[in-house]
CSV table of C-alpha atoms and ligand atoms in Angstrom, one decimal:
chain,number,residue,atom,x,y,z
E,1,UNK,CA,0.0,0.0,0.0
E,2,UNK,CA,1.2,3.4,-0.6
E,3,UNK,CA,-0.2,7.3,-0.7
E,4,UNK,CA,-0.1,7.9,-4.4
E,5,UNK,CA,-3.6,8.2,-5.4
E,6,UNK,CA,-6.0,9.5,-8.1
E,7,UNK,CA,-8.0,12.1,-6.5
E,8,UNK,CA,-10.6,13.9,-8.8
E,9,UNK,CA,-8.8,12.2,-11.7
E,10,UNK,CA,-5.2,13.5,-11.3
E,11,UNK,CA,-2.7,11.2,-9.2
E,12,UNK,CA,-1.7,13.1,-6.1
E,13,UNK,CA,0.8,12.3,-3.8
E,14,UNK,CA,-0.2,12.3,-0.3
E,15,UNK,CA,-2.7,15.2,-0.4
E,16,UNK,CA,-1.0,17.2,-3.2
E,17,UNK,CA,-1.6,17.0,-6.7
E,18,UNK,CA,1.6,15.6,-9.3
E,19,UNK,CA,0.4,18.8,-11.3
E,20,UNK,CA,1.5,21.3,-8.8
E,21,UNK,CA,4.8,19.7,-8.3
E,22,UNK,CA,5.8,19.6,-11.5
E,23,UNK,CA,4.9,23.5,-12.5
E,24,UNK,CA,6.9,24.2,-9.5
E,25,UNK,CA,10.3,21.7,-9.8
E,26,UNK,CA,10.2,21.2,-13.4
E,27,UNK,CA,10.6,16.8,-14.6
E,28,UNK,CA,11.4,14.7,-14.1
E,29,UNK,CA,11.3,14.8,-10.1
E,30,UNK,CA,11.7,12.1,-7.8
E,31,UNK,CA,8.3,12.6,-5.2
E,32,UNK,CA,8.3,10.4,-2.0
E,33,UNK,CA,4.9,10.2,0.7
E,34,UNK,CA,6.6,10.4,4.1
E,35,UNK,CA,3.3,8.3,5.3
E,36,UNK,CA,4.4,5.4,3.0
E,37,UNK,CA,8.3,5.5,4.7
E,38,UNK,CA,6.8,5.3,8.1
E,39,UNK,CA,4.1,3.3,7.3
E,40,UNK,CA,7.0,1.0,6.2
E,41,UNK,CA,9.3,0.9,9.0
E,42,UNK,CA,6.8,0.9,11.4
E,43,UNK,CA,5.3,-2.5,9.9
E,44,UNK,CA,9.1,-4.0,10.5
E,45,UNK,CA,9.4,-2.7,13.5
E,46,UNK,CA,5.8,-4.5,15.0
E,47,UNK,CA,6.9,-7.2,13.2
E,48,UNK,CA,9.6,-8.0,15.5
E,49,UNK,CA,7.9,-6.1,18.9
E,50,UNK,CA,8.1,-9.9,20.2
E,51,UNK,CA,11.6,-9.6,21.2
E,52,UNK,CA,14.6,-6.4,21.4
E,53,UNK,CA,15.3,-5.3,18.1
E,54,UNK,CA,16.4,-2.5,15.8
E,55,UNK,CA,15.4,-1.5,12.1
E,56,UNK,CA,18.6,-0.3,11.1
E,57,UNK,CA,17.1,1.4,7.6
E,58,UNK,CA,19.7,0.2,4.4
E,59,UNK,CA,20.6,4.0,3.9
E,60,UNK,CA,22.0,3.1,0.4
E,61,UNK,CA,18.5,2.5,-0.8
E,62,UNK,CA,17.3,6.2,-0.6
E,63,UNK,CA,19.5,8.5,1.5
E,64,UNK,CA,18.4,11.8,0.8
E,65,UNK,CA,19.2,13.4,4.2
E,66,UNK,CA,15.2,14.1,5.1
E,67,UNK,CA,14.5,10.9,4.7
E,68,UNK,CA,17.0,10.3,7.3
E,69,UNK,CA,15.6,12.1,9.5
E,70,UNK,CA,12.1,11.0,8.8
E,71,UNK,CA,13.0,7.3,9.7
E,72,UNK,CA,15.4,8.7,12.5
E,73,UNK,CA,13.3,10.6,13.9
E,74,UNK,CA,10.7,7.7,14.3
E,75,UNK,CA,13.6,5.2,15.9
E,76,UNK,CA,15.2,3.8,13.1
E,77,UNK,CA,18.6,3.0,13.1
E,78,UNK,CA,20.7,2.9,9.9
E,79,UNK,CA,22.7,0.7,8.0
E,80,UNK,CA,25.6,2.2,6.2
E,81,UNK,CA,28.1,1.0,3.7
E,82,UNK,CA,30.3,4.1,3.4
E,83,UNK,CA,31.5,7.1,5.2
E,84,UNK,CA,29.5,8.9,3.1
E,85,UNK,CA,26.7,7.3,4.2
E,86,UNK,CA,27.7,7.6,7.8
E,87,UNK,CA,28.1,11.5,7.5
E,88,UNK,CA,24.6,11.5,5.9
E,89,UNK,CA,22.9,9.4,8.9
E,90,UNK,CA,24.8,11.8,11.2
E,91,UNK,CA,23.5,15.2,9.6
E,92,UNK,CA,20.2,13.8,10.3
E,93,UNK,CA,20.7,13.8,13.2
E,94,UNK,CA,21.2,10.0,14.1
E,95,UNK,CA,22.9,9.0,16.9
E,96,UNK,CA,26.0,6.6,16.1
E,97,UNK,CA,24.6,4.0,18.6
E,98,UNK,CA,21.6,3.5,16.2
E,99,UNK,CA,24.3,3.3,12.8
E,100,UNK,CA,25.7,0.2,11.7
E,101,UNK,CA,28.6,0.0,9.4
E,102,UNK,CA,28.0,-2.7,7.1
E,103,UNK,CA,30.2,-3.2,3.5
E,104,UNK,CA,33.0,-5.2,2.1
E,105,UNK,CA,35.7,-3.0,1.4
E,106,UNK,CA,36.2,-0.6,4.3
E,107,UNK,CA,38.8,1.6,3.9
E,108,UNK,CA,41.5,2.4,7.5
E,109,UNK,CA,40.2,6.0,6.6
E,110,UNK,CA,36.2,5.1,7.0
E,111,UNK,CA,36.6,2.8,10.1
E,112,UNK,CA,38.9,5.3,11.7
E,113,UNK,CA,35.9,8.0,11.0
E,114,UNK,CA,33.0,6.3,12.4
E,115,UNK,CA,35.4,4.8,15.5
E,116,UNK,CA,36.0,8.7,15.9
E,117,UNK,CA,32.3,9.8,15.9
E,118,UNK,CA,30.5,6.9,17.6
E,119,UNK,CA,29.2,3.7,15.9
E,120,UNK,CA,26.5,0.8,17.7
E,121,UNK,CA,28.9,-2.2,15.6
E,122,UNK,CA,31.2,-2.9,12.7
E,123,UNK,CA,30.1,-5.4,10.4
E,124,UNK,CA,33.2,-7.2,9.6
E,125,UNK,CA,33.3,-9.1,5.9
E,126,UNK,CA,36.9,-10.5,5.6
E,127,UNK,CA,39.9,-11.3,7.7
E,128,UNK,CA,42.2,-8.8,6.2
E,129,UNK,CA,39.5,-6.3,7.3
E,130,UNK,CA,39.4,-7.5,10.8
E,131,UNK,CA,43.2,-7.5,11.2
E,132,UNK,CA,42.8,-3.8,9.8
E,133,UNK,CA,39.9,-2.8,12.1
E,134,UNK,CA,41.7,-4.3,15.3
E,135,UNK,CA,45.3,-2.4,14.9
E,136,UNK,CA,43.0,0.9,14.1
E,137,UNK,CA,41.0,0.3,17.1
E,138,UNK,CA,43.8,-0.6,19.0
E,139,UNK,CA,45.7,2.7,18.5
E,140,UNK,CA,42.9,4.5,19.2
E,141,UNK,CA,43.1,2.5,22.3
E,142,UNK,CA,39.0,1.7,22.1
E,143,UNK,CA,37.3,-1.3,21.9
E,144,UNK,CA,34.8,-2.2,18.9
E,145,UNK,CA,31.6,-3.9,18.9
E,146,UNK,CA,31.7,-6.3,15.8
E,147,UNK,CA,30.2,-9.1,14.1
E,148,UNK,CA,31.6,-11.5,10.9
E,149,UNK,CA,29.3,-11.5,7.9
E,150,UNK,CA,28.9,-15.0,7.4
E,151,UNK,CA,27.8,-16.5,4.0
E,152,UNK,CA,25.6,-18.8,4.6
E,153,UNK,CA,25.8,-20.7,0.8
E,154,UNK,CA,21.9,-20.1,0.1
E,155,UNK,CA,20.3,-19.0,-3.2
E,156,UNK,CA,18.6,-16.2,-2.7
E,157,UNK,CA,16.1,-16.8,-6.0
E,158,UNK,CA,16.9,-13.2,-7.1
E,159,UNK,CA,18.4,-11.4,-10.1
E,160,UNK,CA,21.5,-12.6,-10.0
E,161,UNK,CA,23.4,-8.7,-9.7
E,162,UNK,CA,21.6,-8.3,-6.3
E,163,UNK,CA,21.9,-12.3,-5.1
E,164,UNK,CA,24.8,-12.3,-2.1
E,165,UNK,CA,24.8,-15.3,0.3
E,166,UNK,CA,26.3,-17.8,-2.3
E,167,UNK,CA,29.6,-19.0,-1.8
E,168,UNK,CA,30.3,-17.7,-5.3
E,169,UNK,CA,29.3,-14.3,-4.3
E,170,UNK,CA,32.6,-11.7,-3.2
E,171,UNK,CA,30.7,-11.0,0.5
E,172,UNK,CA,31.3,-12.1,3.8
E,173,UNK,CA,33.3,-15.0,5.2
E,174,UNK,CA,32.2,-18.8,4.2
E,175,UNK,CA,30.0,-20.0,7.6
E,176,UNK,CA,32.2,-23.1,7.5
E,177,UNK,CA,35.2,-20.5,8.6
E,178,UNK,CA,33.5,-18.7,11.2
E,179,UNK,CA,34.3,-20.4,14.3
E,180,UNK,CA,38.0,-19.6,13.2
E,181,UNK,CA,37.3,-15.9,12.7
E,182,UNK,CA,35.8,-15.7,15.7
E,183,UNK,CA,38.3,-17.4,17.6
E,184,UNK,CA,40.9,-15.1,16.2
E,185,UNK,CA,38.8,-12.2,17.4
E,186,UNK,CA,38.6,-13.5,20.4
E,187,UNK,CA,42.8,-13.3,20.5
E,188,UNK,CA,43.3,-10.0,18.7
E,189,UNK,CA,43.4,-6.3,20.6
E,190,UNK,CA,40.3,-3.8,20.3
E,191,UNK,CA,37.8,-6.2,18.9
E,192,UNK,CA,34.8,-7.1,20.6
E,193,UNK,CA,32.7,-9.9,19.0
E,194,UNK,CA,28.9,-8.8,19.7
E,195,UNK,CA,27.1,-10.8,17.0
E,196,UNK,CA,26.7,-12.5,13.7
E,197,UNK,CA,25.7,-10.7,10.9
E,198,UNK,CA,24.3,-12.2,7.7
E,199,UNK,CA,22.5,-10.8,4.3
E,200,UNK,CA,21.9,-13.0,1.2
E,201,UNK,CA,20.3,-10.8,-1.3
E,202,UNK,CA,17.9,-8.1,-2.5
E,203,UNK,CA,14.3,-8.4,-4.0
E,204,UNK,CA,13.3,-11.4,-2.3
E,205,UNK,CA,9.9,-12.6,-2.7
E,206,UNK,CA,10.2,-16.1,-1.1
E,207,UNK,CA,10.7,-16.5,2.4
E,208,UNK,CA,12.1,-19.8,2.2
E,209,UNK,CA,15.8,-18.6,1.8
E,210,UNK,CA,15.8,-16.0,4.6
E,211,UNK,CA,14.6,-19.5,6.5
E,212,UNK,CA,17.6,-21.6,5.2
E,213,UNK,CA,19.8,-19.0,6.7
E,214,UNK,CA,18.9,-17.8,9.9
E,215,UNK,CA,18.8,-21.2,10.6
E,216,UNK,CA,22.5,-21.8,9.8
E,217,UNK,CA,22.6,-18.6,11.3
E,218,UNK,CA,21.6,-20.2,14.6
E,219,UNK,CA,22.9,-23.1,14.7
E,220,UNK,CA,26.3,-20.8,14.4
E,221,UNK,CA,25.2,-19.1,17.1
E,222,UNK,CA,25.2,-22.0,19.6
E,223,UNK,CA,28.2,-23.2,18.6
E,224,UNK,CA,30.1,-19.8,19.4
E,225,UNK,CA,28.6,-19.9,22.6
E,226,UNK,CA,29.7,-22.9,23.5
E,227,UNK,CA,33.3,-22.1,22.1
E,228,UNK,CA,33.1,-19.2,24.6
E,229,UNK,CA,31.8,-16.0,22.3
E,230,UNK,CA,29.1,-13.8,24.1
E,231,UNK,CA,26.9,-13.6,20.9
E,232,UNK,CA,24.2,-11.1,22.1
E,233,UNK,CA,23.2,-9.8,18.9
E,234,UNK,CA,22.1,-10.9,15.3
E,235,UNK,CA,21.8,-8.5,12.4
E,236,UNK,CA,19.9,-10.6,9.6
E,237,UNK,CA,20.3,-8.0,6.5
E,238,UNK,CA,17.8,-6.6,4.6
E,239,UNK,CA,16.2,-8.0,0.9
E,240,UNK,CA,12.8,-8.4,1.4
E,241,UNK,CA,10.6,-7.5,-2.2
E,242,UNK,CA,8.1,-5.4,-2.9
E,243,UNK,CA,6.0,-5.7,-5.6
E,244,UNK,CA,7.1,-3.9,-8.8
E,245,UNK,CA,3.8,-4.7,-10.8
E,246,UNK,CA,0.2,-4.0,-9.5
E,247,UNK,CA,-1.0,-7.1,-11.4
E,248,UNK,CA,1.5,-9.7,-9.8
E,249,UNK,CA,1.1,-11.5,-6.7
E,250,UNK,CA,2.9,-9.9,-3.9
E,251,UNK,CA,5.1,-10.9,-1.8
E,252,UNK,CA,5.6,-11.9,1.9
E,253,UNK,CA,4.7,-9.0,3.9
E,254,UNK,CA,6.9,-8.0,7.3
E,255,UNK,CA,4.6,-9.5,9.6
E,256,UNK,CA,5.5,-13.2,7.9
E,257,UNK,CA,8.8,-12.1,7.1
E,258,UNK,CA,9.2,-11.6,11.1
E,259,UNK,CA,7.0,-14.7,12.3
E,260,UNK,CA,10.7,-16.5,10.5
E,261,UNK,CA,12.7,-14.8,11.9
E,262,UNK,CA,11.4,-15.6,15.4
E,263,UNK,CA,10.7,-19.2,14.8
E,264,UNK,CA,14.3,-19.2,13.6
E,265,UNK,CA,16.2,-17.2,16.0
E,266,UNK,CA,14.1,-16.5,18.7
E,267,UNK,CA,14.8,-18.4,21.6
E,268,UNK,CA,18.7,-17.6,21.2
E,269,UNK,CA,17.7,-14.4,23.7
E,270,UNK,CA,19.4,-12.2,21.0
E,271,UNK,CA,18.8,-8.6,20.2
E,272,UNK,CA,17.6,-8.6,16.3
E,273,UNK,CA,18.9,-6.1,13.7
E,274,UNK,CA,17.5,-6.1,10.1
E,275,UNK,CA,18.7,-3.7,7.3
E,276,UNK,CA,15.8,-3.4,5.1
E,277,UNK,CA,16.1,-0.7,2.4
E,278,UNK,CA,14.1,-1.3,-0.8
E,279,UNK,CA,10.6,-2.4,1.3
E,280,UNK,CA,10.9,0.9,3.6
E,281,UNK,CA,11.4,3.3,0.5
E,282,UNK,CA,10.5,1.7,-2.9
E,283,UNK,CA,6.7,2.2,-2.9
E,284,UNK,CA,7.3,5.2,-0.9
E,285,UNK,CA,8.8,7.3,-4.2
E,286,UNK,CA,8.0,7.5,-8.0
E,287,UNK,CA,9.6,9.8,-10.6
E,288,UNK,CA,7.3,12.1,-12.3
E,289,UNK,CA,8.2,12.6,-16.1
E,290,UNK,CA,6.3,14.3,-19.1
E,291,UNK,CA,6.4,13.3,-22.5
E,292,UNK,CA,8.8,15.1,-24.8
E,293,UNK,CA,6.9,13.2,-28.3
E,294,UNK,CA,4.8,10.6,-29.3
E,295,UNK,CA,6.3,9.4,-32.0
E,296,UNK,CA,5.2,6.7,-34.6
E,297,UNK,CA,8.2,4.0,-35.6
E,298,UNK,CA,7.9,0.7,-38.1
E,299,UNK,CA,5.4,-1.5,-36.5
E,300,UNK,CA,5.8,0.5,-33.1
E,301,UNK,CA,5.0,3.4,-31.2
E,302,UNK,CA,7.7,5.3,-29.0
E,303,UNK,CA,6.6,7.4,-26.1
E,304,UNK,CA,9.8,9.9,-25.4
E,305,UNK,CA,9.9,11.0,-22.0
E,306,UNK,CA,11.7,13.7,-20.5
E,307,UNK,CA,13.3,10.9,-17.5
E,308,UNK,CA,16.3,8.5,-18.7
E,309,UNK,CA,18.5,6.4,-17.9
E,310,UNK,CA,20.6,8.2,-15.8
E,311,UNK,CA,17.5,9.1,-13.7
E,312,UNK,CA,16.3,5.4,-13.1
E,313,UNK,CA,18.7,2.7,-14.3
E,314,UNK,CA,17.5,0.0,-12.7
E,315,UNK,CA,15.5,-1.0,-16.1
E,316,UNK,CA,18.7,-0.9,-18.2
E,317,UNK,CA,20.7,-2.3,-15.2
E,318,UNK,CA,18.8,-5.1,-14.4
E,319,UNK,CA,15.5,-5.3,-16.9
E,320,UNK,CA,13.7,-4.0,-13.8
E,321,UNK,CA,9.9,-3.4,-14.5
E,322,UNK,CA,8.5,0.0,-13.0
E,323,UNK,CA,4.9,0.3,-13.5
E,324,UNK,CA,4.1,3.6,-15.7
E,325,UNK,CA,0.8,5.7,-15.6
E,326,UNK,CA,-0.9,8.3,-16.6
E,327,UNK,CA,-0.6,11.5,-13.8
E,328,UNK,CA,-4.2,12.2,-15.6
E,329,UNK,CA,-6.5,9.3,-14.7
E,330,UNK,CA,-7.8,7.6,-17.6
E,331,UNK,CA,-11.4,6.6,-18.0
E,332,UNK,CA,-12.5,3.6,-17.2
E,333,UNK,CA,-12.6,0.7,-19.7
E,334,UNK,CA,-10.4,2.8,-22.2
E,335,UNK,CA,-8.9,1.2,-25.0
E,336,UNK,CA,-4.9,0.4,-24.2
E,337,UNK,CA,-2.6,0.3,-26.4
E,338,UNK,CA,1.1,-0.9,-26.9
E,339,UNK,CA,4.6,1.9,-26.5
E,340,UNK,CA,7.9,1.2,-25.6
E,341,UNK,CA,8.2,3.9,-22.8
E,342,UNK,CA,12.2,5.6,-23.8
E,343,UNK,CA,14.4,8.3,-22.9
E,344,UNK,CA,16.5,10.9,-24.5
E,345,UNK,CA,19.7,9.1,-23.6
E,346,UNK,CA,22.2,8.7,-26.5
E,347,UNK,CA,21.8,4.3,-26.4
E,348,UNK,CA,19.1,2.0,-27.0
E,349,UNK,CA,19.7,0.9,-23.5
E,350,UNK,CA,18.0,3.8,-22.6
E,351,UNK,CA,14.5,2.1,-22.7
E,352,UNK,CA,12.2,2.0,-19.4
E,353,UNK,CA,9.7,-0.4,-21.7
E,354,UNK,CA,8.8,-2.4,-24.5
E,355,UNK,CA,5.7,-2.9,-26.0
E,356,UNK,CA,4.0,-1.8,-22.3
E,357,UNK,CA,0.1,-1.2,-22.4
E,358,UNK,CA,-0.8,2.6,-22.0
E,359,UNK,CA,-3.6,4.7,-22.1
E,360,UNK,CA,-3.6,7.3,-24.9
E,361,UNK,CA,-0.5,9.6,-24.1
E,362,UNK,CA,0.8,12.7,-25.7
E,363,UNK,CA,3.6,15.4,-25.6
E,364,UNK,CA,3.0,17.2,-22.6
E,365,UNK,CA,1.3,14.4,-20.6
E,366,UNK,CA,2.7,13.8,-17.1
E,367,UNK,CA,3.6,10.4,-15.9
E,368,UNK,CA,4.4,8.7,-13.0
E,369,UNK,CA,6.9,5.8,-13.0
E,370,UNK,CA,6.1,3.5,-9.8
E,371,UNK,CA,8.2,2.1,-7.4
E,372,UNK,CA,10.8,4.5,-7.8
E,373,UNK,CA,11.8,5.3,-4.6
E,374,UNK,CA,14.4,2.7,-3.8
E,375,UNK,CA,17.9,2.5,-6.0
E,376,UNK,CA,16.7,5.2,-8.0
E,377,UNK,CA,17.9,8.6,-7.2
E,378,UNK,CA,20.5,7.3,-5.7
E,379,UNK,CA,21.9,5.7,-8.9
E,380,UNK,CA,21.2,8.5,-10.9
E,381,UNK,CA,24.1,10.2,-12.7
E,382,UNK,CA,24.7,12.9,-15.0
E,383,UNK,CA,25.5,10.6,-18.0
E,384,UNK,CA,24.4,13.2,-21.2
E,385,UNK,CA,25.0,16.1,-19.0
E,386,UNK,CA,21.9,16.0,-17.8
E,387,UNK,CA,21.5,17.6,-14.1
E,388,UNK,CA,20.7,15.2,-11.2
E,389,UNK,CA,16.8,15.2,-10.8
E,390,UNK,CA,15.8,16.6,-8.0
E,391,UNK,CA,13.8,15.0,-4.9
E,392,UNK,CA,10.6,16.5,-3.5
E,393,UNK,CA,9.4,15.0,0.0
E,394,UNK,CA,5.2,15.1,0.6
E,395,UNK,CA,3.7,14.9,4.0
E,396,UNK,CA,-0.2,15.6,3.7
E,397,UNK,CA,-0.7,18.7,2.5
E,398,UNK,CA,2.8,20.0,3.0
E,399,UNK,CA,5.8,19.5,0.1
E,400,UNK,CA,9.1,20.3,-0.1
E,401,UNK,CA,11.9,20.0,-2.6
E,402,UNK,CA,15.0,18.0,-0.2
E,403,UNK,CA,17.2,17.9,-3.2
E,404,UNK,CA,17.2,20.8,-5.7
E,405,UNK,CA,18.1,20.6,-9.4
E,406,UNK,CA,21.8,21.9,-9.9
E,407,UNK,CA,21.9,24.7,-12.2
E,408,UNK,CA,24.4,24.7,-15.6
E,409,UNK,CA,26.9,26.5,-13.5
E,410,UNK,CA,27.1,23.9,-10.8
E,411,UNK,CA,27.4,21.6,-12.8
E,412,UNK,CA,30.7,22.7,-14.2
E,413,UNK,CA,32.0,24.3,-11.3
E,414,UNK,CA,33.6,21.2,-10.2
E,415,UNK,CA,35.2,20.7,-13.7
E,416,UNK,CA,38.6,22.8,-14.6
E,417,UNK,CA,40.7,23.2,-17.7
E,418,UNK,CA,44.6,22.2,-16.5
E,419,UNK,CA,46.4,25.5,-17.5
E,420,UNK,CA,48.7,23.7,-19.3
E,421,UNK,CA,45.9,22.9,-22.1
S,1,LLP,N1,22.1,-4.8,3.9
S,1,LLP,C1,23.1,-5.0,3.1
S,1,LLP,C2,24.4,-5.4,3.6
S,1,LLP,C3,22.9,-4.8,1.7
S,1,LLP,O1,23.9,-5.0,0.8
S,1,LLP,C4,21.7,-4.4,1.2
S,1,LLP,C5,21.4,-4.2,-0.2
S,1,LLP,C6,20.7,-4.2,2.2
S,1,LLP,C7,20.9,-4.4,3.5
S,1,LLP,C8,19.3,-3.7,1.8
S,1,LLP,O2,18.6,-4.6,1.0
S,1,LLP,P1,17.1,-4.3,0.6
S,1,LLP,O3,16.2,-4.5,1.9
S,1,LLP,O4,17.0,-3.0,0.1
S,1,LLP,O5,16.8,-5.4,-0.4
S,1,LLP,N2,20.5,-1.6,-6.8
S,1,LLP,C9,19.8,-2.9,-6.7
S,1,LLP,C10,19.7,-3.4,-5.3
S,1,LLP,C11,21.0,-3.5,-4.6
S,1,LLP,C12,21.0,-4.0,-3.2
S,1,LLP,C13,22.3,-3.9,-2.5
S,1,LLP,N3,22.3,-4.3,-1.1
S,1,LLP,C14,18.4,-2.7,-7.3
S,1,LLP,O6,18.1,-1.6,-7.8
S,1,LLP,O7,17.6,-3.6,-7.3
C-alpha cells in the first residue's frame, strides 16, 4: 500500500496533486509520501515487537538526508556502507549508537571516522579487514563492537546482480570458517565480538531462503557460545521485495517475514537487527516525467519522455519493471494500447519499456513511473549532461523540494581546464 492516489482524476501524492509539483520543480522529479516511509518501517518494526530489536534502515536505498531524518526521527537505526553514508545518517541527526557499518571493502580512513564519531557495531566481511579494524581500534586504544558477515551458501532466487549469500558471491566469510574468525577475534586487541551478521540478497519474494539462513545462522550461534563467544546480537540483512507490478502476486509482507525470523532465531535471547532498504522506500517514491513526443516507428510506437536512464537505471541495469501511468487518470474501460516507454539518452539501452500497455498519451502528458523510490535517485548520474533530478518529499498537505536541481553552472564548477591545455 502506498499514498499515491488518483483524486478527482489526477494522481496526487499524499494530499498534493503531481500537477503542482511539476509546474513548481520542473521533470522529471523524484516525489516520495513520508506516510508510506513510516508506514514501512513501522510495519518491521511490529513485526519483531516480540523480542529487542532495531530496524537499522539500508541507507544506500534512498539516502536523501530528510528521509534520514524522517526514519530517524521515528527510531530507526541505519545501515551504512560508506563514510558517506555515515556523514549522511549523522547530519540527520542519528545518533552513532543507532548506525551500523555494514560493506565489504572498508577503507583504515572510513573505520577510523565512524570509530572517531560513535558507531552501535562494525560489520566485519573478511579477515584482512578485521586484522585492519583491530590495529585501528587498538591505537585508538578503544574497543569495537563487531560481528563477521557470514555466508551462509543459500540462493537467494533473485536477479543474480543483487543475489549475495552464495559461496560464489565476493561478501562475507564462508560459515564453515566462522568459528576460526571468531576465535581469532577473540585473541586479537580492540575487537569485541557482539554478534553474527548475515544478508543473502535483495528483492526477495520467497521467504524460504531467509529460512535456510537464519537457521544456519543459529545453529552458528550456539556453537560460538559454546566455544566461549558472548553472541548477544544478530543482524539478519535486509532483501525483502516489494511488488514492482500491480498485477503480480505480492510478496511476503513483514509481519511473515518476522513470524521467520522468530521461529528461527528467537529463543537464542538475541537482540535482532534487520537492514531493510528497498521495502521501507520503494513504494514510498516514484519519478514524475512528461512526455517530450509521441512518436510513430515501423510496426511501433515510442513514447519519449523527459526521465532517462541516468535518472532510473534500474530497467537498463537489471531489466527491472516499474509500472508507468498516466498522472491524468484515464477513464475507465479505455482502450490500451502498446509503446515502448524511452528516454532521450544517446543508447538504445535507454528504454524503461517495451511494448507496455498505456492509455492514450501525448507530448505534454505527465507520468508517473512506480516504485521508484528505492535505488533510483540514488543511482542517478549525469550521464548526457543531464542535471541530477531533484527529490521533492510530501507529508499531507505539506511539500518540499530536499534535493534541488543543480543549475548549468554547478554543474561545471567542479570541472577545470589544467592551465597547461
Ligand atoms: N544490507 C546489506 C548489507 C545490503 O547489501 C543491502 C542491499 C541491504 C541491507 C538492503 O537490502 P534491501 O532491503 O534494500 O533489499 N540496486 C539494486 C539493489 C542492490 C541492493 C544492494 N544491497 C536494485 O536496484 O535492485
Amino acid at each position: 500500500m502506498d499514498h499515491f492516489l488518483y483524486r478527482d482524476g489526477v494522481l496526487h501524492a499524499e494530499d498534493v496533486s503531481l500537477p503542482a509539483i511539476a509546474a513548481a520543480v520542473g521533470t522529471p522529479a523524484y516525489v516520495y509520501s513520508a506516510a508510506t516511509l513510516l508506514r514501512h518501517y513501522r510495519l518491521f518494526d511490529d513485526a519483531l515487537a516480540w523480542g529487542p530489536h532495531l530496524v537499522c534502515y539500508a541507507v544506500k536505498a534512498a539516502s536523501n538526508v530528510a528521509i534520514l531524518k524522517l526514519l530517524g526521527d521515528a527510531g530507526a537505526g541505519m545501515d551504512v556502507v560508506s563514510e558517506g553514508e555515515y556523514r549522511r545518517a549523522r547530519a540527520a541527526g542519528v545518533p552513532g549508537e543507532r548506525i551500523v557499518f555494514s560493506g565489504i571493502g572498508k577503507t583504515e580512513g572510513e573505520m577510523r571516522h565512524v570509530l572517531e564519531n560513535g558507531v552501535r557495531q562494525i560489520n566485519l566481511e573478511s579477515e584482512p579487514e578485521m586484522r585492519a579494524l583491530s590495529r585501528i581500534a587498538a591505537t585508538m586504544g578503544v574497543e569495537v563492537p563487531v560481528t563477521v558477515r557470514v555466508n551462509p551458501d543459500v540462493d537467494a532466487r533473485t536477479h543474480e546482480k543483487i543475489a549475495t549469500g552464495k559461496a560464489e558471491n565476493k561478501f562475507g566469510i564462508p560459515i564453515a570458517r566462522a568459528r576460526d574468525v571468531y576465535a581469532e577475534i577473540a585473541a586479537l586487541p580492540g575487537l569485541r565480538a557482539v554478534g553474527v551478521d548475515v544478508h543473502i540478497g535483495s528483492q526477495l519474494t520467497d521467504l524460504d531462503p531467509f529460512r535456510q539462513a537464519y537457521r544456519k545462522v543459529a545453529d552458528l550461534t550456539r556453537a560460538l557460545r559454546d566455544d566461549g563467544h558472548a553472541i548477544e546480537r544478530l543482524d539478519l540483512g535486509g532483501g525483502l521485495g516489494i511488488p514492482y507490478e500491480r498485477s503480480n502476486l505480492a510478496p511476503p509482507v513483514p509481519a511473515e517475514y518476522g513470524e521467520v525470523i522468530r521461529q528461527e532465531v528467537g529463543d537464542l535471547g538475541c537482540e535482532i537487527e534487520i537492514e531493510p532498504g528497498r521495502l521501507i522506500a520503494g513504494n514510498a517514491g516514484i519519478l514524475l516525467s512528461r512526455v517530450i513526443y509521441l512518436k510513430h516507428g515501423e510496426g511501433r510506437d515510442f513514447l519519449i519522455v523527459d526521465a532517462a536512464m541516468n535518472d532510473l537505471i534500474r530497467p537498463a541495469m537489471y531489466g527491472a519493471h516499474h509500472d508507468i501511468v498516466p498522472v491524468a487518470e484515464p477513464p475507465a474501460g479505455v482502450d490500451l494500447s502498446p509503446a515502448d516507454v524511452v528516454g532521450p539518452v544517446c543508447e538504445s539501452g535507454d528504454t524503461f519499456a517495451k511494448a507496455r500497455p498505456l492509455p492514450p498519451l501525448d507530448g505534454g502528458d505527465l507520468i508517473a513511473f512506480r516504485g521508484a523510490g528505492a535505488y533510483a535517485a540514488v543511482m542517478a548520474s549525469e550521464y548526457n549532461s543531464r542535471p541530477l533530478v531533484p527529490e521533492v518529499l510530501v507529508q499531507g498537505d505539506e511539500w518540499s523540494v530536499i534535493r534541488r536541481r543543480p543549475t548549468w553552472d554547478e554543474m561545471l564548477e567542479r570541472e577545470s581546464i589544467p592551465d597547461w591545455l
